[in-house]
Short mmCIF file of C-alpha atoms in Angstrom, two decimals:
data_model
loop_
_atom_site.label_atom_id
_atom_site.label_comp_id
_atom_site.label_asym_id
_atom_site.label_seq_id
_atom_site.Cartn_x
_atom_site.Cartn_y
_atom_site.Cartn_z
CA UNK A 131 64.41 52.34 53.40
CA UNK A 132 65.06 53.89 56.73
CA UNK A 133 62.44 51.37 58.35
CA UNK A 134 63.27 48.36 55.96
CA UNK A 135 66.79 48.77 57.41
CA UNK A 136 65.73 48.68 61.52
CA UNK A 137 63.99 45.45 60.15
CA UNK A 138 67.18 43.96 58.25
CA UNK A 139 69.11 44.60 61.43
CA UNK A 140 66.96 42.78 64.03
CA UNK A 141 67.01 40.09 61.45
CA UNK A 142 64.07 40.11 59.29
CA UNK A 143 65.73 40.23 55.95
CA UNK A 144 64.52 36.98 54.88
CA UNK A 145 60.96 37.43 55.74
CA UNK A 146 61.28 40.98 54.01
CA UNK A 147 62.72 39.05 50.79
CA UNK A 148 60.10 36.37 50.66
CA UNK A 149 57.69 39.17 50.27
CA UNK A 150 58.90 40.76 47.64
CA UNK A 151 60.47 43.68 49.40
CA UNK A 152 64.51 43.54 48.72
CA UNK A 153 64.74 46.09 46.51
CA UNK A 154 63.69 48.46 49.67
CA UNK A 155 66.44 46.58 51.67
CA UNK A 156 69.99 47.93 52.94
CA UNK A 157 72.72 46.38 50.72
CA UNK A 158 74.85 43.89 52.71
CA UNK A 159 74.33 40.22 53.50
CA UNK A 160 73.69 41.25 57.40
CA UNK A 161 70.27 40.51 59.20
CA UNK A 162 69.16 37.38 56.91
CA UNK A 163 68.70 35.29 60.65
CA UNK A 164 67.19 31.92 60.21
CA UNK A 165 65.10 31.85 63.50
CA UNK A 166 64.92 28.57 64.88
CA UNK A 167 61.53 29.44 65.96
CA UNK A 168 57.98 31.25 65.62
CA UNK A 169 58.41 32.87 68.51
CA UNK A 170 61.79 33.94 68.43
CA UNK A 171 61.14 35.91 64.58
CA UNK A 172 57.79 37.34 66.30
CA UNK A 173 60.15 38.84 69.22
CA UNK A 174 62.23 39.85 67.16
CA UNK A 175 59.53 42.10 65.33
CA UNK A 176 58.62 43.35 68.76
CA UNK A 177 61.86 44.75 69.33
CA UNK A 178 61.94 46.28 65.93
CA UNK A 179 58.88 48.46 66.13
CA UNK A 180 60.19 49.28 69.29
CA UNK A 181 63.28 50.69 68.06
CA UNK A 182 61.34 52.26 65.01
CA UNK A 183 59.44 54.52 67.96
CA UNK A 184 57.12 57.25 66.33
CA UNK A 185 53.52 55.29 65.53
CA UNK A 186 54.94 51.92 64.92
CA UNK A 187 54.85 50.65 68.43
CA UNK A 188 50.67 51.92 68.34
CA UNK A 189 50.03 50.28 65.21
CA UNK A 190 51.94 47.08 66.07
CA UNK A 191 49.31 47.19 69.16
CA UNK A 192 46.44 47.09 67.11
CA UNK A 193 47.46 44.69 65.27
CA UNK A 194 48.32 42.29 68.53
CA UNK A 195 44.42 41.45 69.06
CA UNK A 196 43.90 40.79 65.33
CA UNK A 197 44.70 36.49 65.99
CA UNK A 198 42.47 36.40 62.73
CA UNK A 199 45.71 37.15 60.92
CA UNK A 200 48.78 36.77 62.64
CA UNK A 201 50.02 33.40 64.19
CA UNK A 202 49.44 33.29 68.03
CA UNK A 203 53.35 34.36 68.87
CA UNK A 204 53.20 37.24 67.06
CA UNK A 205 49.75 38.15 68.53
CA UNK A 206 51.45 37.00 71.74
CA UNK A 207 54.36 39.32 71.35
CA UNK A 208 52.70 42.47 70.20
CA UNK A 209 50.63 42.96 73.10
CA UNK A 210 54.19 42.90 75.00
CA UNK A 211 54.89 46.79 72.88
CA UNK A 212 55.07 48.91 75.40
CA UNK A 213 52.30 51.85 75.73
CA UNK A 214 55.08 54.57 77.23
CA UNK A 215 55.62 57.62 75.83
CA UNK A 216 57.55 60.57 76.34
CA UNK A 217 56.42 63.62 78.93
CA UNK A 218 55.13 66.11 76.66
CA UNK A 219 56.20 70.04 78.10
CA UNK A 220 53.29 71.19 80.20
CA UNK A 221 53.59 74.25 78.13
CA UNK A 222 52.72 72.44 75.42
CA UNK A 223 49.16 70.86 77.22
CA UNK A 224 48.58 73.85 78.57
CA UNK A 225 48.19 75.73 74.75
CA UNK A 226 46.56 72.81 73.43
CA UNK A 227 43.66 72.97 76.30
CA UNK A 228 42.94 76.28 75.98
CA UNK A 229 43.24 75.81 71.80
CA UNK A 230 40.66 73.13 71.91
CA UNK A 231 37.84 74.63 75.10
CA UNK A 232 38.46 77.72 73.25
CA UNK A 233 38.85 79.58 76.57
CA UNK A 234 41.77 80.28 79.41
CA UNK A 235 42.76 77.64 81.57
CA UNK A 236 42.13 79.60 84.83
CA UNK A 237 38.59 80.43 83.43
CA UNK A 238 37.45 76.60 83.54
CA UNK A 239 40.50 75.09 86.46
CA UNK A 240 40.56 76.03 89.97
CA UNK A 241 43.86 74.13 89.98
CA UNK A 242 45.93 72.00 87.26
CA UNK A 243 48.75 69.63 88.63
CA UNK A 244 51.38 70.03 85.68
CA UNK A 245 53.43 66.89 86.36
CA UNK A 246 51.61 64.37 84.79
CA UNK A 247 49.44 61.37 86.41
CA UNK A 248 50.29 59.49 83.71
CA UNK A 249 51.83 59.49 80.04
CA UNK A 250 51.28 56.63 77.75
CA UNK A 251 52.70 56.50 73.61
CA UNK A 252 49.88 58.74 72.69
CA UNK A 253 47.85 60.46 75.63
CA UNK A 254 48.99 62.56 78.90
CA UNK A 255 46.41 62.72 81.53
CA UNK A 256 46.97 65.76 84.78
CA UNK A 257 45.10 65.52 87.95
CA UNK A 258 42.75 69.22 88.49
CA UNK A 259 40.02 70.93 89.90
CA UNK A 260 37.47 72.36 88.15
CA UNK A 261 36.43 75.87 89.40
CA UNK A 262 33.09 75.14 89.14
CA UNK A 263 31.66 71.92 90.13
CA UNK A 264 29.43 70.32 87.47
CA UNK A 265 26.18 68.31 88.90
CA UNK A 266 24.59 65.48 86.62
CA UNK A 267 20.72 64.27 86.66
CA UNK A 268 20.52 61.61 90.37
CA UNK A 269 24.84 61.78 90.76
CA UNK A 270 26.73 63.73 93.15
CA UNK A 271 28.41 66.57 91.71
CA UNK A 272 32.20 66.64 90.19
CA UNK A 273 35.15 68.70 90.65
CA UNK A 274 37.63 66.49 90.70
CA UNK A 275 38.65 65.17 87.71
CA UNK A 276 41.38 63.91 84.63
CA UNK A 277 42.52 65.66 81.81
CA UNK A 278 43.49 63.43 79.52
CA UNK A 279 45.21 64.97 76.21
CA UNK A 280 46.19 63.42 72.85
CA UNK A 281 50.12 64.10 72.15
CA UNK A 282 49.80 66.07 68.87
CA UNK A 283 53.02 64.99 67.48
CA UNK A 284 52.95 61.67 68.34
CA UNK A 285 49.55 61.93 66.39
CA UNK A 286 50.98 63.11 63.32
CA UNK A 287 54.01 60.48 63.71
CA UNK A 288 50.73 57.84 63.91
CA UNK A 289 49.10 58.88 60.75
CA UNK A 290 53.01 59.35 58.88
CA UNK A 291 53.62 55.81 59.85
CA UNK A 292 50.56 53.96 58.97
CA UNK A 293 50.76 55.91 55.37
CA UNK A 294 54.55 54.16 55.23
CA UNK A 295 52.78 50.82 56.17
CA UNK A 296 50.09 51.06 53.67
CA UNK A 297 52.92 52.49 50.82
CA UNK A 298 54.27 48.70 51.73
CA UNK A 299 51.23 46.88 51.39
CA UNK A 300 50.65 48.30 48.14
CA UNK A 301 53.98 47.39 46.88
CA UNK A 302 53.85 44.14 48.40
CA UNK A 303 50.65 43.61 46.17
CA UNK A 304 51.60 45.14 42.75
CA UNK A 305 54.85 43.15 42.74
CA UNK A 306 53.75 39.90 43.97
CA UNK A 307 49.96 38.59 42.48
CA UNK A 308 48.76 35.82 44.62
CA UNK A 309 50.42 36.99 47.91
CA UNK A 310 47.27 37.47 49.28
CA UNK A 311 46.49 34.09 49.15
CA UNK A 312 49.54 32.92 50.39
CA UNK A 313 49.73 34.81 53.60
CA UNK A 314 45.98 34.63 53.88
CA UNK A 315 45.56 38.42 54.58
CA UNK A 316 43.25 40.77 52.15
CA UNK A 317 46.03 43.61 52.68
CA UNK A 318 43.86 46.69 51.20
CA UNK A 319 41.10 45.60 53.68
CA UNK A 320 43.54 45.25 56.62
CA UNK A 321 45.00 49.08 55.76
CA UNK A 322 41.49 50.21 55.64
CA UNK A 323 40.49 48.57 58.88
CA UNK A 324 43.88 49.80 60.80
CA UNK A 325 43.39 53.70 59.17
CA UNK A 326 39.80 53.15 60.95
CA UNK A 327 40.93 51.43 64.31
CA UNK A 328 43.81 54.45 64.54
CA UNK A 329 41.11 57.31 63.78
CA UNK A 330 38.89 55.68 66.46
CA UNK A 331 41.04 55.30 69.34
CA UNK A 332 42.25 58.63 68.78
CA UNK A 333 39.37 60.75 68.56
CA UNK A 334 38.72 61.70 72.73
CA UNK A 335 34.81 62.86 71.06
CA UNK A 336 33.92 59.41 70.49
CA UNK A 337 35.34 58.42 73.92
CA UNK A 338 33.53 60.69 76.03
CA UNK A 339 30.46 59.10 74.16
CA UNK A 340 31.54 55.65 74.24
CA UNK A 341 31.93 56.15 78.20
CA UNK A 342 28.69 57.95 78.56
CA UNK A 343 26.51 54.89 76.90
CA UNK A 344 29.03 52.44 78.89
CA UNK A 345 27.41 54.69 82.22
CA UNK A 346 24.29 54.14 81.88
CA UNK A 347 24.89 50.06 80.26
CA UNK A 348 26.23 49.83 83.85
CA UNK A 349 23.62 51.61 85.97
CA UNK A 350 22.04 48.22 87.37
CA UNK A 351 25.33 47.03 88.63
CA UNK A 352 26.14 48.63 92.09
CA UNK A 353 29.66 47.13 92.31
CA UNK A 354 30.94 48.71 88.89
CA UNK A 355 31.62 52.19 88.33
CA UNK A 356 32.63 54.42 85.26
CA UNK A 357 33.90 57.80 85.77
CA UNK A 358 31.22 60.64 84.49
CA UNK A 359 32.63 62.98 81.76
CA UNK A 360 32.33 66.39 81.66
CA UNK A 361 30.37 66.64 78.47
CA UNK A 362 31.09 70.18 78.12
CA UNK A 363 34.63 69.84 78.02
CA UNK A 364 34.92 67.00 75.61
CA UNK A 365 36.47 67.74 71.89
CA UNK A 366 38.63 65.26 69.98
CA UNK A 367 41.79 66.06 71.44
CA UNK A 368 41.04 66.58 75.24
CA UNK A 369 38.49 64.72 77.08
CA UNK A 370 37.59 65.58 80.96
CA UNK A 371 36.07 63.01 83.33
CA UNK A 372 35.69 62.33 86.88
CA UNK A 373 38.69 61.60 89.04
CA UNK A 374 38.26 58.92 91.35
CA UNK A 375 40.87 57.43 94.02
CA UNK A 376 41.15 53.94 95.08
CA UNK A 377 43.49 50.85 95.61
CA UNK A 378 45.28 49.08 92.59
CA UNK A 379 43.57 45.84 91.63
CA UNK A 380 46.62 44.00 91.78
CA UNK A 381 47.08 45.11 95.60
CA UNK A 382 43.58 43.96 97.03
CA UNK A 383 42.85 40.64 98.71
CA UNK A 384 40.74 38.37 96.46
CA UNK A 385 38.12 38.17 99.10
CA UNK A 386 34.60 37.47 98.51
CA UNK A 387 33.76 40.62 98.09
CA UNK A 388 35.46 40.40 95.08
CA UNK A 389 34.20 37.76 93.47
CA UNK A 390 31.04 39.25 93.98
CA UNK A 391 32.26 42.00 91.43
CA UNK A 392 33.78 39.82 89.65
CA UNK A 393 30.65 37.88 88.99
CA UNK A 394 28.93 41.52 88.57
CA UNK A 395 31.49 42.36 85.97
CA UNK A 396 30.27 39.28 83.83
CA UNK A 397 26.82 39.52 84.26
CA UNK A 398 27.64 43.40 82.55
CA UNK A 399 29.88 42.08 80.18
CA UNK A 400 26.92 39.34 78.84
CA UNK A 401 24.32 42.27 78.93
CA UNK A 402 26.92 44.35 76.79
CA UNK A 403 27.27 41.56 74.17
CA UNK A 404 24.06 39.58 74.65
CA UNK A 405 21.53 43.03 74.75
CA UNK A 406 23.49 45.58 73.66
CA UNK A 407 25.22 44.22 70.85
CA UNK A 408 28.68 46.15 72.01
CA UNK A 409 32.11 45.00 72.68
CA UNK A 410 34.58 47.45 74.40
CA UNK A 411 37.87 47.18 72.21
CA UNK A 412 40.18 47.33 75.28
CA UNK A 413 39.71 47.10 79.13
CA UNK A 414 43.38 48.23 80.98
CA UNK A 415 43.28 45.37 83.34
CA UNK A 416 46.52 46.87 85.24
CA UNK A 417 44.78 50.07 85.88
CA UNK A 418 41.62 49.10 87.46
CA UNK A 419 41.12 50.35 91.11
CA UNK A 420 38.69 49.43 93.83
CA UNK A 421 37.01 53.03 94.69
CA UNK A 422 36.54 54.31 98.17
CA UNK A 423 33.20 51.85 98.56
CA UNK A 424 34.47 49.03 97.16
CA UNK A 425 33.63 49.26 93.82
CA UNK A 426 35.71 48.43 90.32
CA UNK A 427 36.32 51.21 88.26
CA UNK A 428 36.70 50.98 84.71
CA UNK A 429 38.95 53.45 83.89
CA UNK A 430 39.15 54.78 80.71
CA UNK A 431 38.17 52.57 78.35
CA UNK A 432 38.66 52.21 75.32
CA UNK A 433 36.11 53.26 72.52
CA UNK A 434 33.18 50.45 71.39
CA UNK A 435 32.42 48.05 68.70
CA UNK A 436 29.00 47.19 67.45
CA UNK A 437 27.70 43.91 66.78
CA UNK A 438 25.64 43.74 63.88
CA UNK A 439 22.29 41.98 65.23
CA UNK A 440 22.95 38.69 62.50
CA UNK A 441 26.33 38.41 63.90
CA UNK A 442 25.37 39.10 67.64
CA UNK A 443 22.97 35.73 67.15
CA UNK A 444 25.02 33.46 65.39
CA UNK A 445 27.80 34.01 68.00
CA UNK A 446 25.07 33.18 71.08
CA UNK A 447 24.45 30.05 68.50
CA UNK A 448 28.61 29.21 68.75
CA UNK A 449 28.81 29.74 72.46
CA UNK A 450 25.95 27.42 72.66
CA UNK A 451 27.29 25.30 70.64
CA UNK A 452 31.04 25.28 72.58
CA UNK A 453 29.25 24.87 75.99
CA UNK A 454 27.49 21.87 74.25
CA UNK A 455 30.51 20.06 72.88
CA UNK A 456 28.99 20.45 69.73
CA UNK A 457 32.04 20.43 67.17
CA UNK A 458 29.82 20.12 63.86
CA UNK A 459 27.33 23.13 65.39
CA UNK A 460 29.87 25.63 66.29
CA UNK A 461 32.18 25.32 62.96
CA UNK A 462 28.33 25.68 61.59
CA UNK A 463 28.03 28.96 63.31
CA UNK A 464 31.87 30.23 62.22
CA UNK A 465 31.38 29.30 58.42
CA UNK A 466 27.45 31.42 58.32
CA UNK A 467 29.19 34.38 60.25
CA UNK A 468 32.40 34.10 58.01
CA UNK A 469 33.54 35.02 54.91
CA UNK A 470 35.65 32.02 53.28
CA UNK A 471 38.37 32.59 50.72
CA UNK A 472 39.81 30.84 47.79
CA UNK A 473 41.55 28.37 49.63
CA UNK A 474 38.40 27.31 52.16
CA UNK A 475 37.79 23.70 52.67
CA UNK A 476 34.78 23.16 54.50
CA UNK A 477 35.53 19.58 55.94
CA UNK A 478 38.89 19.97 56.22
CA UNK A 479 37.94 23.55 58.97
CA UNK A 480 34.38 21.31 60.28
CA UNK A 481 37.42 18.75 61.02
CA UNK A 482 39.59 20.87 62.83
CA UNK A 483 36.55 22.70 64.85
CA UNK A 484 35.39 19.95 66.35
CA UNK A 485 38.86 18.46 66.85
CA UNK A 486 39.49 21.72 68.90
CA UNK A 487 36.23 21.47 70.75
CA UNK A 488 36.57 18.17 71.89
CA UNK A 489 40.10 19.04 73.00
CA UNK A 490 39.31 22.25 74.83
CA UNK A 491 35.96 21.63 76.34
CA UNK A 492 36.08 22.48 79.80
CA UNK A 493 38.73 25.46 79.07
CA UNK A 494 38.19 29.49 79.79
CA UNK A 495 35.78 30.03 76.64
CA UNK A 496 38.31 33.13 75.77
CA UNK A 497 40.44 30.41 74.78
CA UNK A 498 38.49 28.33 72.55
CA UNK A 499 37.65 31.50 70.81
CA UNK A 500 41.02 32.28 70.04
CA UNK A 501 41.91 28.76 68.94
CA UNK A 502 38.99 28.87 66.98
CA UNK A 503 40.40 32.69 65.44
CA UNK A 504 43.58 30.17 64.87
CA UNK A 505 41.70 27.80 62.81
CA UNK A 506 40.26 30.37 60.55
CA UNK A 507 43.34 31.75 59.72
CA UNK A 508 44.75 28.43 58.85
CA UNK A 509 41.64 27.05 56.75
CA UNK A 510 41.02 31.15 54.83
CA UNK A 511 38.04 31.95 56.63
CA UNK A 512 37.72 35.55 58.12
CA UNK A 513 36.06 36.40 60.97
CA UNK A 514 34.47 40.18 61.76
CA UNK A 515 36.72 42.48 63.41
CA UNK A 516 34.32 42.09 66.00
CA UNK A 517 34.28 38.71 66.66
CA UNK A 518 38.34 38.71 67.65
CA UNK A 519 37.81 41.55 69.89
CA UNK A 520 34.78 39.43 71.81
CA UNK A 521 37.28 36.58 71.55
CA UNK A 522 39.92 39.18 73.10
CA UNK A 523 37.59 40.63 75.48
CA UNK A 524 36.45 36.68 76.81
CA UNK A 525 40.24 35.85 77.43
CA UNK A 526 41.02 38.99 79.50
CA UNK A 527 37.98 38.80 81.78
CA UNK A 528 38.87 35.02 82.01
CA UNK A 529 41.90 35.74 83.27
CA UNK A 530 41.18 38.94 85.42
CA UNK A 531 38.42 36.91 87.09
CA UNK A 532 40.38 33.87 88.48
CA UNK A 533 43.64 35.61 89.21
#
């Protein structure tokens, strides 16, 4: 009730009622706002799970890059939630380090800066020196480096919120049969898939591995550079890597030395996808930095999804297909890779596909994708998880590329 009524209050009642929720709902006749607009009714969302705080804001992120299932405002407006969080007591980091290396801080840290570098919703990296410098196989050794640590409570808030969210869903289901179909959303298999997308983009284990494989992806490519992790440091709440110093993107000269990386950055991101069969969830385009030499550094990224080798082929077969101006081949592609629902009209979506094909051809690819994600939603046909996040990851190098 406490959540239903931050949503009544920014307006939302109606959308609340229309989905079978009023009995959860304040009493009053306040925040029942006819938005004149899409995008007004998505912002005002925003600003709810803003207010809400605790996990919400993280959730509503997750959700942002999902275009499979929310219209392209809200999509639009949930990547606007900002990642900020709260400076968590350096007493505080300093008990959960030693809790999770098992060992005294001055035992592993020549030095530990306890202001933080940087503190986002859920993680709180400090700038330190080990005390011993750790050599890998052909790489310079490391002493420098990040500690980056996952705020516990915040953590806690995550996982109490997302149980709230999936307490809703089920209501939302038992009350109204058919809703499903209406909103075009499987809501069990969208709780499962956000309980899965929380527990992996929380867990700093499956980052430091994630970032090791991305290492050694990007080996061949002289201009791009991932900071090493100190493997024996790593444990699912604190993960150690190299610290490396360098100039904002956003304050370097688009020279061509840079769109030599730049075209270095797609040739990885095509060996990722095309040979690899893995799509990084998340590249923080504001926080790359040019290193010392010249090179990009990606930063921190975010833990990988993998392609399964049937999809990996019939998406080469779409992009084909897209670069072709081949409408009736590309909606081919989408309806063998998807999974259609009840509602799924297979010339009404090869229709729209090659309407948007013909209409976009010559655009960013990114953004066919996501008109294509569009179309899906509209016609009940459901893309992987996978798929959006390729879709995703097209539009941001896109636009990093020719800024």
């Amino acid at each position: 009730k406490e959540v239903m009524g931050v949503l009544v209050r920014h307006g939302l009642g109606n959308s609340l009622a229309d989905i079978g929720m009023k009995r959860w709902m304040p009493v009053g006749d306040g925040g029942h706002v006819e938005f004149e607009t899409a995008e007004e009714e998505a912002a005002a969302l925003r600003k709810a799970l803003e207010e809400l705080g605790g996990g919400f804001p993280f959730i509503g992120k997750c959700l942002a890059y999902r275009v499979d299932l929310l219209p392209a405002p809200y999509s639009k407006e949930l990547a606007k939630l900002d990642e900020g969080g709260a400076v968590v007591s350096w007493v505080d980091v300093r008990a959960m380090v030693e809790t999770e290396l098992a060992r005294p801080l001055e035992s592993v840290f020549e030095h530990v800066e306890e202001k933080p570098a940087r503190s986002t919703r859920l993680f709180q990296v400090h700038r330190a020196r080990l005390k011993h410098a750790v050599s890998h196989s052909d790489s310079p050794s490391v002493q420098e480096v990040a500690i980056t640590v996952v705020k516990t409570e915040l953590l806690e808030s995550v996982k109490s919120d997302l149980f709230v969210l999936r307490q809703a869903m089920d209501h939302v289901r038992e009350r109204n049969v058919g809703i499903e179909e209406v909103l075009g959303v499987d809501l069990e298999r969208l709780g499962s898939e956000l309980d899965g997308s929380v527990r992996e983009e929380l867990d700093l284990t499956r980052r430091a591995q994630d970032m090791g494989r991305l290492q050694q992806m990007l080996a061949e490519f002289g201009r791009l550079r991932v900071p090493r992790v100190v493997t024996e440091l790593a444990s699912p709440k604190v993960l150690v890597t190299e610290h490396i110093s360098g100039h904002c993107l956003s304050e370097v000269d688009r020279s061509e030395g840079f769109h030599r990386i730049a075209r270095q950055l797609w040739r990885a991101f095509l060996k990722q996808f095309l040979v690899e069969g893995v799509v990084l969830r998340e590249l923080r385009w504001d926080e790359l930095i040019l290193d010392q030499e010249g090179r990009l550094v990606l930063h921190e990224p975010s833990s990988m999804a993998f392609v399964a080798r049937e999809t990996q082929l019939r998406l080469m077969v779409l992009l084909l297909a897209l670069m072709e101006r081949d409408g009736d081949r590309a909606a081919a592609a989408c309806i063998e890779m998807g999974e259609v629902g009840r509602r799924f009209t297979e010339s009404a979506f090869r229709s729209e596909v090659g309407h948007v094909v013909a209409r976009l051809h010559g655009r960013p690819v990114g953004e066919i994708a996501m008109a294509l994600a569009s179309s899906s939603r509209r016609n009940d046909i459901r893309f992987p998880v996978e798929v959006m996040q390729l879709g995703s990851m097209l539009g941001n190098m896109e636009s990093l590329c020719q800024r």
